[in-house]
Short mmCIF file of C-alpha atoms and ligand atoms in Angstrom, two decimals:
data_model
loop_
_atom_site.label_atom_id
_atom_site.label_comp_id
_atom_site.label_asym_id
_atom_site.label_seq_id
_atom_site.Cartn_x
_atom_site.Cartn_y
_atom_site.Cartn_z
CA UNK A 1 -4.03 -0.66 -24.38
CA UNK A 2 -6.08 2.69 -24.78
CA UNK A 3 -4.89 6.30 -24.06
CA UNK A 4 -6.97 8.17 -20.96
CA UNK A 5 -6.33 11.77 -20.93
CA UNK A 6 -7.48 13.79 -18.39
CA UNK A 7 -7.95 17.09 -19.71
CA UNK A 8 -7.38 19.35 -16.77
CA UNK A 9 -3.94 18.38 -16.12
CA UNK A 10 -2.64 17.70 -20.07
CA UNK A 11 -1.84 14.24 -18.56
CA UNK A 12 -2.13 10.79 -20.41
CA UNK A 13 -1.61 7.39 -19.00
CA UNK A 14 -2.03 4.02 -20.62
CA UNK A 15 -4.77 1.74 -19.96
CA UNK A 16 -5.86 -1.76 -20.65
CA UNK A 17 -8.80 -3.50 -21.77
CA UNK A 18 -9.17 -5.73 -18.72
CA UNK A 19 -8.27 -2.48 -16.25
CA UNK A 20 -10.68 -0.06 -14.72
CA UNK A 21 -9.37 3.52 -15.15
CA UNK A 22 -9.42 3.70 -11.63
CA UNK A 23 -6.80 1.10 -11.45
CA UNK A 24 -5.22 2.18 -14.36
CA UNK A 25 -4.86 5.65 -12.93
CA UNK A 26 -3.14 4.48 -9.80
CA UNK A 27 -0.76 1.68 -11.40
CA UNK A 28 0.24 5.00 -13.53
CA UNK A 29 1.03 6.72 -10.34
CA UNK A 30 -1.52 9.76 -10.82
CA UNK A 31 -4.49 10.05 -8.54
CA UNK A 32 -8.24 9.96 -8.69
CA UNK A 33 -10.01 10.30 -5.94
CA UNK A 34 -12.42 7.24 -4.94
CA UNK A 35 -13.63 5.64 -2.24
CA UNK A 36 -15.67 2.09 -1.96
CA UNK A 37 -14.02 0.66 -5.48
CA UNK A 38 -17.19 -0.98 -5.99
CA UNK A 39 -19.63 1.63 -6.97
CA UNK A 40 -20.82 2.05 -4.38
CA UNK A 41 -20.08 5.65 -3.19
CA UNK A 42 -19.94 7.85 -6.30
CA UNK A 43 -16.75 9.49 -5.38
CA UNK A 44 -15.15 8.64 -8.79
CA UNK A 45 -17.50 9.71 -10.65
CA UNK A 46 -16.02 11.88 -14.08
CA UNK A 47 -17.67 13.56 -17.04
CA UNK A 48 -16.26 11.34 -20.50
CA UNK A 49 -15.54 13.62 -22.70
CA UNK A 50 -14.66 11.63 -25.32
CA UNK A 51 -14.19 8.31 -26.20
CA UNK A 52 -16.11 5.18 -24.84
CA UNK A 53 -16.34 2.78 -21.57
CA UNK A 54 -18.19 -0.33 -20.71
CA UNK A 55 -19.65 0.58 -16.99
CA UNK A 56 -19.92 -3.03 -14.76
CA UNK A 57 -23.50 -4.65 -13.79
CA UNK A 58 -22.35 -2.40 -10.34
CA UNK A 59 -22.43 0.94 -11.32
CA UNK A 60 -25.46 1.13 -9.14
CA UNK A 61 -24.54 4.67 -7.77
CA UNK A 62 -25.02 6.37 -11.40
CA UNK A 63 -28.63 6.64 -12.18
CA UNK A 64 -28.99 6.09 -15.97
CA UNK A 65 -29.40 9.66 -16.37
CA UNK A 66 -26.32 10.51 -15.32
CA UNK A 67 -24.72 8.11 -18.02
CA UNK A 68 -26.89 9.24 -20.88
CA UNK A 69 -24.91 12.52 -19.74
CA UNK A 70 -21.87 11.38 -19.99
CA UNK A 71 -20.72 10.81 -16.28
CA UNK A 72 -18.78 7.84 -15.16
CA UNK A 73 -17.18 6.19 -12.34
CA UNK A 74 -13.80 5.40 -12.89
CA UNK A 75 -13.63 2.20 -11.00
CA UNK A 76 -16.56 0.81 -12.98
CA UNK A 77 -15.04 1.59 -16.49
CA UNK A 78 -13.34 -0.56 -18.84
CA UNK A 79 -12.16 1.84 -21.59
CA UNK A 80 -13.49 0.76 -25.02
CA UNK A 81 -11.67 3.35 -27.09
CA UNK A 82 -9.08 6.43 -25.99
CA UNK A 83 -10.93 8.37 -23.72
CA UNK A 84 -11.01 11.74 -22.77
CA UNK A 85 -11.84 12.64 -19.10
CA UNK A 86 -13.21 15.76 -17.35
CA UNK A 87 -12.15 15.73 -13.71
CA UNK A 88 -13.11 18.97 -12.51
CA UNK A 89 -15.79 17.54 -10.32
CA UNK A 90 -13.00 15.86 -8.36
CA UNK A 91 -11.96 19.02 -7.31
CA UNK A 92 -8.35 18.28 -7.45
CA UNK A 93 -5.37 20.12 -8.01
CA UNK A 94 -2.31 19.37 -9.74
CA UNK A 95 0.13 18.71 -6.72
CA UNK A 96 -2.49 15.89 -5.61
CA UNK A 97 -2.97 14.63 -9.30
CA UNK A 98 0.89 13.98 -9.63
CA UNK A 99 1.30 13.01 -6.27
CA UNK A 100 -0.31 9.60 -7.13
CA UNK A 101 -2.44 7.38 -4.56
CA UNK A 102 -1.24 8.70 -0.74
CA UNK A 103 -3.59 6.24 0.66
CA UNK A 104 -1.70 4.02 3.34
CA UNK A 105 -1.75 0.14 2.50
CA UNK A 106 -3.93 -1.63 3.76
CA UNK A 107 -3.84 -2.56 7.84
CA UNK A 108 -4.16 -6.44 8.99
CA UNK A 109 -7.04 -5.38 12.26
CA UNK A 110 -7.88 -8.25 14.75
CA UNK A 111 -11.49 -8.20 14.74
CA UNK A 112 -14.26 -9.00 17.43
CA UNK A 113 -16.89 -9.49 15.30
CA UNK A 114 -20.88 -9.92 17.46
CA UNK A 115 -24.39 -10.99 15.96
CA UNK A 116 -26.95 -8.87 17.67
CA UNK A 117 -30.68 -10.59 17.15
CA UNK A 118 -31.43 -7.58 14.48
CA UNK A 119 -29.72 -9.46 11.36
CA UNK A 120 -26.60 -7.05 11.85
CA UNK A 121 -22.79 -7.08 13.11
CA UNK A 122 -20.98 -4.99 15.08
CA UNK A 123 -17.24 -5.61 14.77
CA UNK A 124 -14.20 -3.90 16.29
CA UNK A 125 -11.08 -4.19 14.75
CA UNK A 126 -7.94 -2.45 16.54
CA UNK A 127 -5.16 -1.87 13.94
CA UNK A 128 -2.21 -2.00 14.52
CA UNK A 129 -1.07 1.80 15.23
CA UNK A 130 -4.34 4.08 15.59
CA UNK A 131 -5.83 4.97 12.47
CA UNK A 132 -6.99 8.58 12.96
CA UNK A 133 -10.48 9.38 11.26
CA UNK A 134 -12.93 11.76 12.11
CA UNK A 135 -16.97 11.23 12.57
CA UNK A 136 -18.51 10.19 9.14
CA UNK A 137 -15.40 8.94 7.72
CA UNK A 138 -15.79 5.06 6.27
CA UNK A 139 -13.17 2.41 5.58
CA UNK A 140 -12.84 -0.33 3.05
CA UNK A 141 -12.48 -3.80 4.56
CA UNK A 142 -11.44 -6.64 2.21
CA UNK A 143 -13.29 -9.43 2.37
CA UNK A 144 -11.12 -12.59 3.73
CA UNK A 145 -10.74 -15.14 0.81
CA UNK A 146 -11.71 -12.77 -1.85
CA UNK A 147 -9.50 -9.33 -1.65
CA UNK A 148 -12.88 -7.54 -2.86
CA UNK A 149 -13.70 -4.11 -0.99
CA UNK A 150 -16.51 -3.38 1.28
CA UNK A 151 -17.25 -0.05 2.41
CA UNK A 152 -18.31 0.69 6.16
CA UNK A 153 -18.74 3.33 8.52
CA UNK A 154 -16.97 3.76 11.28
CA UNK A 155 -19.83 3.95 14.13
CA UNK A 156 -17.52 5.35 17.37
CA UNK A 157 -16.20 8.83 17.10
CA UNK A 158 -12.98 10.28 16.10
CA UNK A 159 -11.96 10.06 20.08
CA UNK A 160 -11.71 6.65 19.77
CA UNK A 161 -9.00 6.57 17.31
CA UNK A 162 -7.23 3.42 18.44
CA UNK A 163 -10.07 0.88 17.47
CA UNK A 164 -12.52 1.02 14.44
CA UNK A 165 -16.31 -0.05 15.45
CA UNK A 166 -18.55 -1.23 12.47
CA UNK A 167 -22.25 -2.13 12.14
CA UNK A 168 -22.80 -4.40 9.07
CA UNK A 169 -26.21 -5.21 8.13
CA UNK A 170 -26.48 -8.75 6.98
CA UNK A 171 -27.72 -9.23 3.38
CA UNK A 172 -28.75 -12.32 2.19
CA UNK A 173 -26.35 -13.53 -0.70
CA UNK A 174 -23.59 -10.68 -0.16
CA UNK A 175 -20.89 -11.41 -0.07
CA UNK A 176 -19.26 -9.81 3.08
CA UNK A 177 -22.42 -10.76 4.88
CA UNK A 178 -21.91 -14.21 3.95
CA UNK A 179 -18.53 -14.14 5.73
CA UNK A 180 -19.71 -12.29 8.96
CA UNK A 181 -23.19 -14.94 8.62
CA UNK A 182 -21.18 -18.07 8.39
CA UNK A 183 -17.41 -17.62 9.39
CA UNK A 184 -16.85 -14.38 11.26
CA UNK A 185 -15.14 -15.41 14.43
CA UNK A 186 -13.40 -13.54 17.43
CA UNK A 187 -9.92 -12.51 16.26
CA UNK A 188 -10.23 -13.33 12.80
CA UNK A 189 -7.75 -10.49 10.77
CA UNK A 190 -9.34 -8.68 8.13
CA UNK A 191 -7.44 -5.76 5.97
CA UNK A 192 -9.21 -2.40 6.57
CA UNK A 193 -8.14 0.41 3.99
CA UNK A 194 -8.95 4.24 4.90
CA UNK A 195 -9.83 5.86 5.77
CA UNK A 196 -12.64 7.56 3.26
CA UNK A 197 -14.91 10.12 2.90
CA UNK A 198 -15.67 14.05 3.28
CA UNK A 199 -18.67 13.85 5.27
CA UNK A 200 -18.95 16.13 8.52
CA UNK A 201 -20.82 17.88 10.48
CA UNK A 202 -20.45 21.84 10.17
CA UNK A 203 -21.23 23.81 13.26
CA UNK A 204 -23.94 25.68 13.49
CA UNK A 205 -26.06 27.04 16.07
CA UNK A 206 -28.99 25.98 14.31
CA UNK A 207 -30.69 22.40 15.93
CA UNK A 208 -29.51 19.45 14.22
CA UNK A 209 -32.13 17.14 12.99
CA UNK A 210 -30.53 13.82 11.82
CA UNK A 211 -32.74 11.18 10.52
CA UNK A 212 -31.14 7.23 9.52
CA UNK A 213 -32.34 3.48 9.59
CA UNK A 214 -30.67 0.14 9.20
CA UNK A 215 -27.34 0.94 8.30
CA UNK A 216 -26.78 4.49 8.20
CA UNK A 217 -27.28 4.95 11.51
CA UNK A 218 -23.65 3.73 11.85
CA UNK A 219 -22.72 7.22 9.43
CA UNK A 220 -25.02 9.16 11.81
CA UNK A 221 -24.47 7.79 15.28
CA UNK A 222 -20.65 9.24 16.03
CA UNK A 223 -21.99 12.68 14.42
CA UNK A 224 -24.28 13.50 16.88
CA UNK A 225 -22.64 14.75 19.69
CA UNK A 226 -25.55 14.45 22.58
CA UNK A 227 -26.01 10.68 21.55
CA UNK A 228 -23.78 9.32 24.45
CA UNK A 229 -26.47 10.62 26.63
CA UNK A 230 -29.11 9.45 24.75
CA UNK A 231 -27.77 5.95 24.02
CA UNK A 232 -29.69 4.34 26.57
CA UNK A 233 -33.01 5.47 25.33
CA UNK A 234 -32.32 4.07 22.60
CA UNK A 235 -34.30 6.40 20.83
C1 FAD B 301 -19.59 4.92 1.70
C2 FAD B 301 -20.35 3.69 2.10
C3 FAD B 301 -20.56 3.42 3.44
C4 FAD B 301 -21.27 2.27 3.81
N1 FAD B 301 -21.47 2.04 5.14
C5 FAD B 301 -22.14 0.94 5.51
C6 FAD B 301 -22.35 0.66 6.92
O1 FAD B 301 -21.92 1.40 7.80
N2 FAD B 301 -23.03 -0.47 7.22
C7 FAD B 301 -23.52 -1.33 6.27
O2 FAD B 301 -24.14 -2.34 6.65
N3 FAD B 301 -23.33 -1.09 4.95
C8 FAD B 301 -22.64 0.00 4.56
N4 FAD B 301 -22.42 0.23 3.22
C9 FAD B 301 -22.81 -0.82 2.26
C10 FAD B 301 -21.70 -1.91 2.21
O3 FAD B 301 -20.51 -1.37 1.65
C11 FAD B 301 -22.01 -3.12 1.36
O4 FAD B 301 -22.46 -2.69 0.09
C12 FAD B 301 -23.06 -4.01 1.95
O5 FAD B 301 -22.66 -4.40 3.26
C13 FAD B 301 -23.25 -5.26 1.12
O6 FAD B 301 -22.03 -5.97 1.02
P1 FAD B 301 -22.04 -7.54 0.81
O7 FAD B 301 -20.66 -7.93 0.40
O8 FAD B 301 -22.63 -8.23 1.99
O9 FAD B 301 -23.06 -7.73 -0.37
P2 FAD B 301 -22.75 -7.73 -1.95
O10 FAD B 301 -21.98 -8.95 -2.31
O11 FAD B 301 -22.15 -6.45 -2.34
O12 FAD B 301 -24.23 -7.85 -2.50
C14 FAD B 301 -25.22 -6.82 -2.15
C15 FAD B 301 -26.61 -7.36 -2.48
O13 FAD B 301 -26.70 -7.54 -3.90
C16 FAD B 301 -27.06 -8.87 -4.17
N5 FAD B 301 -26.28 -9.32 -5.34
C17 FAD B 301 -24.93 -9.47 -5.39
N6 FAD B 301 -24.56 -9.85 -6.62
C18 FAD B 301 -25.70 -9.94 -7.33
C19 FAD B 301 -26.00 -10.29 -8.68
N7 FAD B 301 -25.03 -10.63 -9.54
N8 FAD B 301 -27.29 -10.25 -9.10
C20 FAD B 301 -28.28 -9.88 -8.24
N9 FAD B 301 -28.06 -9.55 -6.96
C21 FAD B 301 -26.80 -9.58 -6.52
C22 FAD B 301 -26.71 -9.70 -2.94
O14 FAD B 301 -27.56 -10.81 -2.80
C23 FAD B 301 -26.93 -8.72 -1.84
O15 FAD B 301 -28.27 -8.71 -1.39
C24 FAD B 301 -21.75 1.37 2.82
C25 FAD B 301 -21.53 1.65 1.48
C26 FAD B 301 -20.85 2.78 1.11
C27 FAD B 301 -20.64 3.06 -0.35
S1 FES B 302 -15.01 4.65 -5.71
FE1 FES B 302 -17.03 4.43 -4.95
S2 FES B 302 -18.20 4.47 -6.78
FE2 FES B 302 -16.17 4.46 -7.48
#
């Protein structure tokens, strides 16, 4: 077991060698905000301030840069010594610290997952009591057989808050993708966690130029608030 203190709040909590201080955190019943879990987002990422972690092969949202600095992400470390962690970037304050992980538990969705001929998925999964989110929010969704989180956004708007629509490009060799490539069927349940995510639009009565491929379209698409109309252009 090491010691992780995070400086801001005088607070220490125990963690162990097999444990990312993400999960160590949370087991410990303080919080640090995250998102994906799989290093995918950068939302956890901390300055070390002392002490030492091994980061996972996945840490692929921390240029090395960053770690020669001394940043982290917390769900990517396995504490080699007692660390010391700066949190400020976080931008928490003590209430939410203490409060520990709010997040609700997972929900089981029925999903109707569809290939479309461009090598990606659209899925819709209605929980079970709406899931309110607003327009460039994402969710986690574990992948069925292996509990391991995937991040997506959700591609309808905030309006529809009673169903969760998803476009998943297919990668070859992932290991969600794998699932939607070769299992995926109408009404499978998967277990969607969320939702995630600060991004918004602010208003502004300046034009709005937003420009995504592949993938982040799905972030984009609810944001834009003429794209109804201009769905069927397809441009
Ligand atoms: C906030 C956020 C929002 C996102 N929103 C979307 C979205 O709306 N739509 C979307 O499609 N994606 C989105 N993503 C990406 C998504 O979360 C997944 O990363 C992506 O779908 C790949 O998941 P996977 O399980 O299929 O692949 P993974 O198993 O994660 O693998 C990814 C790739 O790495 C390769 N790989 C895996 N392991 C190894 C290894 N050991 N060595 C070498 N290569 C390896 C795989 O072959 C594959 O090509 C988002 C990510 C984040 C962080
Ligand atoms: S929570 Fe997304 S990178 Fe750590």
């Amino acid at each position: 077991m090491y010691d992780i203190k995070v400086d801001q709040f005088g607070h220490t909590f125990d963690c162990a060698e097999d444990e990312t201080i993400l999960e160590a955190a949370l087991r410990n019943r303080v919080f640090l905000r995250y998102g994906c879990k799989h290093g995918g987002c950068g939302t956890c990422k901390v300055q070390l301030v002392d002490g030492d972690v091994e980061l996972t092969a996945s840490s692929y949202s921390l240029p090395p840069g960053e770690r020669d600095g001394g940043t982290i992400l917390v769900c990517q470390s396995y504490p080699v010594d007692d660390c010391v962690l700066d949190v400020a970037a976080m931008n928490l304050d003590e209430e939410e610290f203490f409060k520990g992980d709010g997040t609700a538990p997972g929900r089981p969705c029925w999903s109707r997952w569809r290939r479309s001929p461009t090598t990606s998925a659209g899925g819709a999964a209605p929980p079970e009591g709406a899931m309110p989110f607003i327009a460039g929010q994402f969710v986690n969704v574990e992948v069925p057989g292996h509990g391991a989180p995937r991040s997506y956004s959700m591609a309808n708007g905030s309006a529809d808050d009673d169903r969760i629509e998803l476009i998943c490009k297919i990668l070859p060799g992932g290991l969600f993708s794998a699932y939607l490539d070769e299992q995926a069927k109408p009404g499978d349940e998967v277990v969607v966690n969320g939702p995630y995510g600060l991004m918004a639009i602010r208003l502004s009565h300046r034009d709005l130029v937003m420009v995504a491929g592949g993938s982040g379209l799905a972030r984009c698409w609810p944001c834009s608030p003429t794209w109804p109309a201009r769905a069927p252009t397809g441009r």
